[in-house]
Amino acid sequence: MSKYITTPIYYVNGEAHIGHAYTTFIADSMARYEKLKGEDTYFLTGTDEHGQKIEESAQKNNKPTQQFADEISAGFKNLWDDFEISYDKFIRTTDEEHKIGVQKAFEVMYNKGDIYKDFYEGHYCVSCETFFTETQLVDGEFCPDCGRSTNIIKEESYFFRLSKYEDALLKHYADNPDFIMPRSRANEVINFVKGGLRDLSVTRTSFTWGVKMPESIKDDKHVMYVWLDALLNYITALGYGKDEANMRYWPASVQFVGKDILRFHAIYWPAFLMSLDLPLPQHIGAHGWWTRDGEKMSKSKGNVVSPREVADAYGVENLRYFMLREVPFGQDGDFSQRAFIDRINSELSNDLGNLLNRIIGMSGKYSDFEIDSADVLKYHTKECDAMNTVLDSLDAYMENLQTHRYLEELWKLFSIGNKAIEEHAPWVKMKEDKKDQALATVALVANILAKASIMLSPVMPKTTNTIADALSFTIDHESYKELIKYKKLLKLFNIKPVPPLFPRVEEPLMAEAPLAHPNVSEESVKVEDESKKEEDNLIEIGQFFETSLKVGVVVEAEEVPKSKKLLKLQVDLGEEKPRQVVAGIREFYTPESLLNTQVCVVANLKPAKLMGMISEGMLLAAKDEDGLCLVRPEKPKKAGTPIG
């Protein structure tokens, strides 16, 4: 069965950012995974280059529009090539083949009666390339999606009969509950459609940078509106309207998009396909946005994450692993160097890299680097069963786009390997003259690493090829069948020593982003250096009372995984539900010692994100050379009592 996987085509009004990289990484990993299993897979990415916004951006840069589009598009393509993204086609909406396919689709819809000409008057957002009704606007003027001012436009337009497909769309959502993934995203789309669909303007006359009308329509003053043009790329890339050479890949298996363009892909796109009598994609996968250290990225804040800069500092494969492991698909993610470094050191270096180094060292010492799997099942049935249970569980996670759970489960294999070494202690077996048992343990771990590297290869292809080379095999569909599907073990081989795969990172390798709020750091309690001279910081009494301090009761407390400093607390402030407070006090307090105790909380701080978790307040504490202690009421007070 064929598989077709797509990214959105990226708009060429700026350089690629970390969100573009995330979409591309997850799509690339999915495509690699399907190819590993032997599926006939086609992977598409590219750039969206038409529309008024591009025309205006080119003018601002004093460049011809095509030249401007060429340069930005090349930036995306070069980045994906440098990152070794395994796309089968990089489409551009300025490609002549694409234009031919779009004109063909327009003609089919027009002849079917699904496109008609009328006049449009309404509020138009240039940035979003979208029309809005007056009731949808913010304060009667501003775009509800991006917040920018809209313009009132009245012009002749061709319209697509979107309203005609309202019932058909709702039926499709009901009949195919996994059409939109994750399912939690479906309600917003369904509610939008239930609110009533208006026919969609699909051409413009106020600018010229777009696909021209089909010759049969004989209306040269119109160009096609960007969303009709852009969305059709997914089938024009397969040859629709021309040779249709690769249309056998349609419908798409999964189309990855950011949540901000889900509506266009889950409403407009399937309606267009229904009009063209083409099947709908199996899944639309909508992922969340990325912040940096809990703050929304923006050029003005100077905190935009460049994927090339991160890859140059930490390596592209480490970046791939971090992004796909850090956040559940569909939820927003946070790029934090501290969290990134923690994953490199603990999961990649300690769990994976160190395990490979251990068996290289033991095999060199005990068997001149020769590894034989002959006795693995004799001495390690329990570990092999546990390994196979993990391997059998992985496909479901990838099919459901849950790469974070896929990697979390995969990492259990390294725990099995490390635990086997500690429990069976090959060095002890060698002293006891039980060499066959010692070498069986080494061979067990070699097989764990081989099978894990096959399943990790869609996420970290170059790193896992290095591991496979050390273990004298090749990662491909054949090794997948032998070692994963048929559960065979490695044949007799000599392991090759390799340099450490993941050197530990002791300090951040990039400049930290400027913080919009001083309390946004892993340590929610921070004390100024005593040697720092205090400046005149006297405040008025009114300024003091702007701070809301309250007595709280800790009703839940737990450690934050992967952090040595943070505790996650649920604090009762006498409100409808407890507040979540993330505090940097783990070095001084255990979760158990805090339960049902009282604390003093700054209750009107703007919520901040620490290691991906929202913190809705800050604890008062004092710290000196003897350590840190929380500030508490002298006598118990009611939860929520103000402090003044």
XYZ file of C-alpha atoms in Angstrom:
644
model
C 0.000 0.000 0.000
C 1.367 3.428 -0.917
C 1.848 6.248 1.591
C 1.792 9.980 0.902
C 3.042 12.407 3.547
C 3.093 16.197 3.241
C 4.180 19.287 5.112
C 2.367 22.551 4.476
C 4.083 24.615 1.839
C 5.889 27.387 3.687
C 5.074 31.002 2.915
C 8.052 32.885 1.472
C 7.691 36.122 3.440
C 10.539 35.286 5.824
C 13.242 32.782 6.736
C 12.567 29.344 8.186
C 12.056 29.278 11.951
C 11.905 26.515 14.551
C 8.203 25.853 13.899
C 8.917 25.118 10.236
C 11.718 22.786 11.317
C 9.414 20.900 13.718
C 6.784 20.281 11.032
C 9.444 19.122 8.604
C 11.216 16.891 11.150
C 8.029 15.090 12.133
C 6.952 14.593 8.513
C 10.438 13.418 7.532
C 10.508 10.961 10.446
C 7.108 9.593 9.455
C 8.210 9.186 5.824
C 11.425 7.445 6.876
C 9.431 5.170 9.181
C 7.083 4.105 6.399
C 9.981 3.498 4.007
C 11.745 1.454 6.705
C 8.679 -0.802 6.898
C 8.834 -1.263 3.121
C 5.914 0.985 2.187
C 5.949 2.757 -1.177
C 6.172 6.288 0.231
C 6.122 9.758 -1.315
C 7.106 12.771 0.800
C 6.300 16.339 -0.286
C 7.363 19.735 0.998
C 7.838 23.118 -0.659
C 6.998 26.819 -0.660
C 3.896 28.965 -1.152
C 4.870 32.001 -3.238
C 1.803 33.883 -4.452
C -0.436 36.575 -3.020
C -0.586 40.229 -2.107
C 1.635 39.822 0.940
C 4.526 38.463 -1.150
C 4.083 41.212 -3.725
C 4.232 43.862 -0.965
C 7.244 42.227 0.749
C 9.137 42.200 -2.536
C 8.390 45.886 -3.038
C 9.621 46.724 0.469
C 12.862 44.901 -0.338
C 13.181 46.696 -3.700
C 13.265 43.417 -5.617
C 11.229 41.945 -8.455
C 8.606 39.635 -6.951
C 9.907 36.491 -8.651
C 13.476 37.203 -7.531
C 12.293 37.769 -3.952
C 10.340 34.498 -3.997
C 13.295 32.646 -5.547
C 15.653 33.786 -2.781
C 13.379 32.921 0.130
C 12.344 29.602 -1.392
C 15.997 28.708 -1.931
C 16.619 29.430 1.745
C 14.051 26.809 2.754
C 15.264 24.243 0.233
C 18.918 24.725 1.152
C 18.113 24.348 4.850
C 16.193 21.109 4.299
C 18.979 19.809 2.069
C 21.603 20.661 4.704
C 19.428 18.898 7.294
C 19.202 15.884 4.907
C 15.409 15.939 4.790
C 14.338 12.970 2.659
C 11.656 14.677 0.550
C 10.761 13.199 -2.834
C 9.645 16.536 -4.272
C 10.082 20.175 -3.306
C 7.188 22.002 -4.929
C 6.943 25.733 -5.579
C 3.639 27.382 -6.448
C 5.490 29.356 -9.108
C 6.310 26.071 -10.919
C 4.647 25.960 -14.329
C 3.390 22.405 -13.717
C 1.635 23.593 -10.566
C -0.053 26.488 -12.376
C -1.361 24.109 -15.056
C -2.858 21.833 -12.402
C -4.505 24.741 -10.555
C -6.046 26.058 -13.769
C -7.372 22.571 -14.548
C -8.946 22.283 -11.062
C -10.540 25.745 -11.384
C -11.996 24.763 -14.736
C -13.477 21.524 -13.319
C -15.074 23.365 -10.372
C -16.376 26.136 -12.635
C -17.945 23.734 -15.135
C -19.552 21.858 -12.258
C -21.205 25.070 -11.058
C -19.185 25.199 -7.827
C -17.478 28.449 -8.865
C -19.452 31.552 -9.873
C -18.774 35.290 -10.321
C -20.199 37.989 -8.051
C -19.111 41.095 -6.126
C -17.497 40.982 -2.716
C -17.414 43.695 -0.096
C -15.870 42.929 3.250
C -12.976 43.258 5.666
C -9.756 41.747 4.314
C -6.582 40.918 6.259
C -3.547 41.075 3.988
C -1.381 39.195 6.491
C -3.764 36.225 6.767
C -4.993 36.474 3.162
C -8.522 36.097 4.580
C -11.869 37.908 4.506
C -13.843 38.398 7.730
C -17.388 39.510 8.516
C -17.842 42.557 10.731
C -19.033 40.353 13.595
C -15.776 38.377 13.443
C -13.576 41.467 13.824
C -12.042 42.665 17.076
C -13.277 46.177 17.931
C -14.835 46.392 14.489
C -11.461 46.692 12.754
C -8.829 44.159 13.733
C -8.226 40.653 12.383
C -9.364 37.983 14.882
C -6.427 35.743 13.925
C -3.385 38.045 13.838
C -4.669 41.294 15.391
C -3.645 43.521 12.476
C -5.922 46.134 10.918
C -8.177 44.960 8.099
C -9.120 46.865 4.960
C -12.619 47.186 3.517
C -12.449 45.841 -0.013
C -15.125 45.851 -2.681
C -14.286 44.078 -5.877
C -15.506 41.590 -8.398
C -14.608 38.029 -7.438
C -15.191 34.417 -8.312
C -16.639 32.439 -5.411
C -16.405 28.780 -4.473
C -19.708 27.320 -3.170
C -18.299 26.332 0.218
C -21.773 26.480 1.759
C -22.836 23.613 -0.525
C -20.486 21.234 1.272
C -21.414 22.066 4.876
C -23.454 18.898 5.477
C -20.997 16.682 3.598
C -18.113 17.977 5.738
C -19.971 17.385 9.002
C -20.838 13.863 7.890
C -17.211 13.179 7.014
C -16.028 14.359 10.446
C -18.643 12.134 12.120
C -17.821 9.092 9.988
C -14.043 9.565 10.310
C -13.244 10.613 13.902
C -9.497 10.426 13.225
C -9.642 12.658 10.162
C -8.345 15.519 12.333
C -5.528 14.538 14.692
C -5.245 14.845 17.564
C -8.980 14.427 18.102
C -8.989 17.314 20.579
C -8.549 19.679 17.621
C -11.670 18.472 15.819
C -14.242 20.328 17.933
C -13.048 23.781 16.894
C -13.407 22.803 13.225
C -16.799 21.132 13.680
C -18.173 24.105 15.614
C -16.940 26.489 12.925
C -18.741 24.511 10.220
C -21.910 24.186 12.322
C -21.895 27.979 12.644
C -22.574 28.171 8.916
C -20.195 28.364 5.966
C -20.167 31.312 3.582
C -19.094 30.923 -0.006
C -15.388 31.580 -0.417
C -13.800 34.274 -2.571
C -11.171 32.513 -4.685
C -9.938 35.255 -7.042
C -8.709 38.839 -6.754
C -8.375 41.782 -9.122
C -6.417 44.199 -6.894
C -3.034 42.532 -7.463
C -1.446 40.445 -10.199
C 0.973 38.101 -8.389
C -0.929 34.831 -8.656
C -2.019 32.044 -10.971
C -3.865 33.359 -14.011
C -7.353 32.161 -14.891
C -7.823 29.247 -17.320
C -7.955 30.412 -20.926
C -11.426 28.903 -21.281
C -12.805 31.367 -18.684
C -11.565 34.397 -20.710
C -11.203 36.740 -17.726
C -7.629 38.072 -17.570
C -8.186 40.680 -14.865
C -8.544 38.002 -12.149
C -5.817 35.946 -10.491
C -6.544 33.025 -8.213
C -6.744 33.666 -4.519
C -3.866 32.214 -2.517
C -5.703 29.471 -0.575
C -7.148 27.801 -3.679
C -3.763 28.022 -5.366
C -1.771 26.863 -2.332
C -3.900 23.939 -1.171
C -3.984 22.383 -4.615
C -0.206 21.863 -4.457
C -0.768 18.522 -2.743
C -2.233 17.052 -5.928
C -0.441 19.139 -8.574
C 2.810 17.776 -7.112
C 1.571 14.336 -8.144
C 0.843 15.518 -11.689
C -2.836 16.468 -11.400
C -3.986 18.299 -14.536
C -0.898 17.266 -16.469
C 0.609 13.768 -16.725
C -0.854 12.535 -13.389
C 2.220 10.294 -13.138
C 2.084 9.945 -9.357
C -1.626 10.339 -8.625
C -1.581 6.715 -7.416
C -0.248 8.102 -4.112
C -3.443 10.086 -3.552
C -5.167 10.272 -1.075
C -2.540 11.439 1.384
C -1.900 9.283 4.448
C -1.238 12.261 6.707
C -0.892 15.977 6.010
C 0.988 17.836 8.724
C 0.015 21.457 9.441
C 0.348 23.999 12.224
C -2.782 24.596 14.267
C -3.056 28.130 12.854
C -3.856 26.789 9.367
C -5.968 23.806 10.451
C -9.242 25.456 9.406
C -8.047 25.898 5.828
C -6.876 22.277 5.613
C -9.820 20.701 7.430
C -12.623 22.745 5.791
C -11.575 24.430 2.539
C -9.283 21.645 1.339
C -11.721 18.726 1.740
C -14.482 20.832 0.174
C -12.264 21.506 -2.869
C -11.538 17.780 -3.132
C -15.230 16.913 -2.915
C -15.870 19.331 -5.769
C -13.136 17.635 -7.808
C -14.561 14.181 -6.977
C -11.277 13.171 -5.373
C -10.952 11.180 -2.118
C -10.061 13.062 1.060
C -6.774 12.596 2.941
C -6.834 9.999 5.708
C -5.536 12.349 8.393
C -4.857 16.046 8.921
C -2.287 16.255 11.724
C -2.291 19.651 13.459
C 0.610 20.438 15.775
C 1.020 23.269 18.268
C 3.282 26.304 18.366
C 6.741 26.680 19.866
C 7.724 29.274 22.441
C 11.167 30.060 23.831
C 11.700 29.806 27.584
C 7.962 30.234 28.040
C 7.725 33.383 25.896
C 6.151 33.810 22.471
C 8.858 34.290 19.854
C 9.109 37.605 18.048
C 11.806 39.557 16.258
C 11.209 42.559 18.512
C 11.974 40.468 21.615
C 15.083 39.050 19.975
C 14.139 35.511 21.016
C 13.370 33.851 17.674
C 15.065 30.446 17.445
C 16.951 29.835 14.201
C 17.009 26.088 13.425
C 20.318 26.481 11.597
C 21.886 28.212 14.591
C 20.699 25.440 16.924
C 21.893 22.724 14.544
C 25.299 24.382 14.197
C 25.648 24.511 17.986
C 24.170 21.171 19.048
C 23.831 19.067 15.903
C 20.747 18.615 13.738
C 20.050 15.078 14.975
C 20.064 16.170 18.604
C 17.610 18.911 17.616
C 15.385 16.400 15.822
C 15.341 14.155 18.881
C 14.634 16.991 21.308
C 11.730 18.452 19.346
C 10.019 15.125 18.676
C 10.560 13.920 22.260
C 9.819 17.130 24.156
C 6.185 17.775 23.328
C 3.053 15.660 22.762
C 1.864 16.108 19.194
C -0.848 18.750 19.032
C 0.280 20.632 22.131
C 2.455 23.745 22.261
C 6.143 23.163 22.898
C 8.820 25.249 24.576
C 12.391 25.544 23.357
C 14.653 25.795 26.380
C 18.404 25.268 26.154
C 18.382 23.911 29.694
C 15.771 21.279 28.807
C 17.622 20.541 25.550
C 20.919 20.013 27.366
C 19.211 17.818 29.974
C 17.894 15.503 27.254
C 21.279 15.347 25.498
C 23.133 14.503 28.700
C 20.642 12.191 30.380
C 18.898 10.386 27.528
C 21.299 10.511 24.595
C 24.656 10.493 26.381
C 23.901 8.479 29.535
C 21.211 6.071 28.344
C 22.173 5.398 24.722
C 25.769 6.490 24.190
C 27.069 5.075 27.455
C 25.371 1.708 26.838
C 27.160 1.355 23.492
C 30.481 2.319 25.085
C 29.991 -0.281 27.830
C 29.530 -3.230 25.481
C 32.380 -2.074 23.226
C 34.628 -2.010 26.303
C 33.446 -5.373 27.658
C 33.587 -7.169 24.299
C 37.092 -5.850 23.719
C 38.202 -7.070 27.140
C 36.402 -10.434 27.181
C 36.284 -11.637 23.553
C 38.577 -9.504 21.385
C 35.498 -7.547 20.148
C 33.732 -10.676 18.864
C 30.013 -10.913 19.713
C 27.971 -14.090 19.318
C 24.199 -14.243 19.960
C 24.139 -18.045 20.275
C 23.461 -18.110 24.044
C 21.277 -15.002 24.366
C 17.951 -16.840 24.540
C 19.449 -19.480 26.832
C 20.278 -16.977 29.569
C 18.093 -13.947 28.800
C 14.575 -15.060 27.906
C 13.073 -12.548 30.345
C 14.957 -9.610 28.840
C 14.188 -10.706 25.268
C 10.482 -10.953 26.057
C 10.529 -7.473 27.598
C 12.422 -6.132 24.572
C 9.911 -7.623 22.122
C 6.983 -6.239 24.107
C 8.415 -2.736 23.725
C 9.137 -3.212 20.022
C 5.615 -4.502 19.363
C 4.107 -1.395 20.986
C 5.917 1.188 18.877
C 3.914 1.110 15.646
C 0.700 2.272 17.303
C 2.390 5.391 18.679
C 3.773 6.380 15.295
C 0.448 5.679 13.572
C -1.211 8.058 16.065
C 1.489 10.698 15.444
C 2.603 10.493 19.093
C 6.336 10.693 18.493
C 7.020 11.698 22.092
C 5.408 8.467 23.334
C 7.159 6.486 20.603
C 10.528 7.737 21.824
C 9.592 7.423 25.480
C 8.656 3.772 24.936
C 11.694 3.115 22.754
C 13.962 4.372 25.531
C 12.741 1.516 27.751
C 15.002 -0.725 25.665
C 18.083 1.045 26.986
C 16.793 0.617 30.530
C 16.443 -3.114 29.869
C 20.031 -3.191 28.596
C 21.528 -1.218 31.464
C 19.561 -3.227 34.031
C 20.739 -6.511 32.493
C 24.356 -5.433 32.795
C 23.918 -4.483 36.461
C 21.942 -7.617 37.369
C 24.114 -10.135 35.528
C 27.457 -8.346 36.070
C 29.552 -9.876 33.240
C 32.761 -8.891 35.058
C 31.723 -11.116 37.971
C 30.789 -13.978 35.634
C 34.230 -13.760 34.032
C 35.895 -14.117 37.456
C 33.631 -17.090 38.198
C 34.729 -18.760 34.960
C 31.237 -18.373 33.458
C 32.406 -16.770 30.249
C 29.476 -18.050 28.197
C 27.028 -16.240 30.511
C 29.093 -13.044 30.483
C 29.294 -12.991 26.700
C 25.570 -13.775 26.407
C 24.810 -10.612 28.391
C 27.078 -8.561 26.141
C 25.384 -10.061 23.071
C 21.942 -9.342 24.543
C 22.792 -5.666 24.894
C 24.267 -5.589 21.375
C 20.954 -6.906 20.036
C 18.996 -4.377 22.083
C 21.133 -1.592 20.596
C 20.726 -2.973 17.080
C 16.950 -3.245 17.277
C 16.626 0.126 19.038
C 18.825 1.813 16.418
C 16.580 0.480 13.628
C 13.498 1.948 15.297
C 15.293 5.190 16.200
C 16.590 5.632 12.641
C 13.561 7.603 11.361
C 14.323 10.255 14.000
C 18.141 10.119 14.053
C 19.220 8.524 10.742
C 22.914 9.468 10.758
C 23.533 8.603 14.406
C 21.860 5.228 14.111
C 23.834 4.429 10.953
C 26.986 4.963 13.029
C 25.659 2.529 15.655
C 24.699 0.006 12.969
C 28.143 0.254 11.393
C 29.723 -0.438 14.804
C 27.475 -3.512 15.097
C 28.329 -4.616 11.533
C 24.889 -4.427 9.964
C 22.935 -1.995 7.759
C 19.686 -0.283 8.671
C 17.202 -0.891 5.863
C 13.954 -2.732 5.188
C 15.714 -6.092 5.209
C 17.225 -5.606 8.661
C 13.849 -4.283 9.846
C 12.198 -7.495 8.696
C 14.860 -9.753 10.181
C 15.446 -8.083 13.544
C 12.097 -6.388 14.242
C 9.343 -8.215 12.375
C 10.758 -11.740 12.624
C 12.527 -11.078 15.971
C 15.810 -12.667 14.892
C 19.143 -11.923 16.551
C 22.426 -10.620 15.153
C 24.723 -13.151 13.562
C 28.313 -13.577 14.768
C 30.199 -10.298 14.210
C 33.040 -8.099 15.421
C 32.020 -4.833 17.042
C 33.936 -1.706 16.023
C 35.028 0.890 18.595
C 33.554 4.330 17.899
C 34.131 7.727 19.522
C 31.478 8.818 22.054
C 28.280 9.561 20.133
C 26.993 12.257 22.474
C 29.642 14.265 24.311
C 28.171 15.827 27.442
C 27.213 19.491 27.218
C 28.258 21.399 30.340
C 27.260 24.942 29.363
C 24.769 26.431 26.876
C 26.299 26.585 23.407
C 24.109 29.480 22.237
C 23.375 32.890 23.651
C 20.330 32.808 25.914
C 17.245 34.733 24.827
C 16.508 37.984 26.671
C 13.844 37.337 29.297
C 10.675 39.367 29.181
C 10.072 38.600 32.866
C 12.874 38.115 35.362
C 10.959 35.338 37.115
C 10.996 33.159 33.977
C 13.884 30.821 34.707
C 14.262 27.381 36.111
C 14.946 28.866 39.556
C 11.758 30.612 40.563
C 13.547 31.911 43.650
C 16.645 33.891 42.724
C 18.837 35.906 45.078
C 20.955 38.807 43.890
C 24.703 38.444 44.316
C 25.547 39.944 47.695
C 28.514 41.776 46.226
C 26.273 43.669 43.833
C 25.738 47.228 44.921
C 22.126 48.131 45.422
C 20.881 51.094 43.500
C 18.274 53.482 44.828
C 15.135 51.375 44.465
C 12.756 53.035 46.895
C 9.107 52.678 45.933
C 5.892 54.411 46.857
C 3.465 52.652 49.230
C 0.992 52.359 46.352
C 3.520 50.403 44.307
C 3.910 47.904 47.130
C 0.165 47.340 47.318
C 0.111 46.543 43.607
C 1.656 43.203 44.595
C -0.868 40.650 45.841
C 0.601 38.414 48.558
C -1.528 35.591 49.985
C -1.268 32.670 52.372
C -1.511 29.336 50.557
C -1.728 25.687 51.567
C 0.274 23.098 49.605
C -2.210 20.339 48.736
C -0.067 18.415 46.215
C 3.683 18.288 45.578
C 5.860 16.317 43.198
C 9.314 16.398 41.650
C 9.734 17.620 38.078
C 11.385 14.891 35.950
C 14.728 15.856 34.397
C 15.167 18.798 36.775
C 17.362 18.844 39.853
C 15.848 22.068 41.169
C 12.125 22.185 40.437
C 9.094 20.993 42.369
C 5.558 21.214 40.992
C 3.065 22.275 43.655
C -0.700 22.667 43.797
C -1.404 25.511 46.215
C -4.831 26.323 47.675
C -5.299 30.115 47.770
C -8.960 29.967 48.728
C -9.997 30.074 45.079
C -12.233 27.763 43.036
C -9.318 25.414 42.382
C -5.659 25.234 43.496
C -2.960 27.152 41.637
C -0.030 25.352 40.039
C 3.268 26.822 41.218
C 6.613 25.574 39.895
C 9.342 26.441 42.409
C 13.119 25.994 42.381
C 13.315 24.527 45.899
C 13.934 20.809 45.305
C 17.474 21.036 46.741
C 16.044 22.195 50.071
C 12.607 20.542 50.395
C 11.139 17.135 49.568
C 7.588 16.944 48.210
C 6.483 15.035 51.299
C 7.766 17.728 53.672
C 5.607 20.381 51.977
C 2.237 18.622 51.952
C -0.422 20.451 53.984
C 2.023 23.175 55.034
C 1.460 26.905 54.544
C 3.448 29.170 52.223
C 3.393 32.814 51.170
C 2.601 33.331 47.501
C 2.919 36.242 45.072
C -0.538 35.767 43.610
C -0.789 38.334 40.806
C 2.253 37.468 38.704
C 1.660 36.885 35.019
C 1.737 33.073 34.478
C 5.112 31.842 33.249
C 6.225 28.589 31.629
C 9.007 26.608 33.294
C 10.216 23.454 31.501
C 6.924 23.358 29.613
C 4.716 23.759 32.719
C 2.626 26.784 33.628
C 3.481 28.426 36.964
C 0.714 30.661 38.339
C 2.559 32.305 41.218
C 5.844 32.494 43.119
C 6.738 31.446 46.653
C 8.431 33.856 49.042
C 11.745 32.562 50.348
C 15.005 33.732 51.865
C 18.433 32.412 50.975
C 21.909 32.918 52.424
C 25.117 30.915 52.785
C 23.274 28.382 54.982
C 20.708 27.604 52.312
C 17.120 28.504 51.471
C 14.007 28.567 53.625
C 10.427 29.419 52.778
C 8.725 32.407 54.362
C 5.698 31.097 56.313
C 2.968 32.536 58.600
C 3.864 32.405 62.295
C 0.462 30.849 63.014
C -1.864 28.947 60.654
C -4.090 31.240 58.596
C -7.016 30.568 56.304
C -6.018 29.793 52.687
C -6.167 32.991 50.631
C -5.593 35.345 53.575
C -3.992 38.561 52.203
C -0.509 39.509 53.397
C 0.069 43.222 53.896
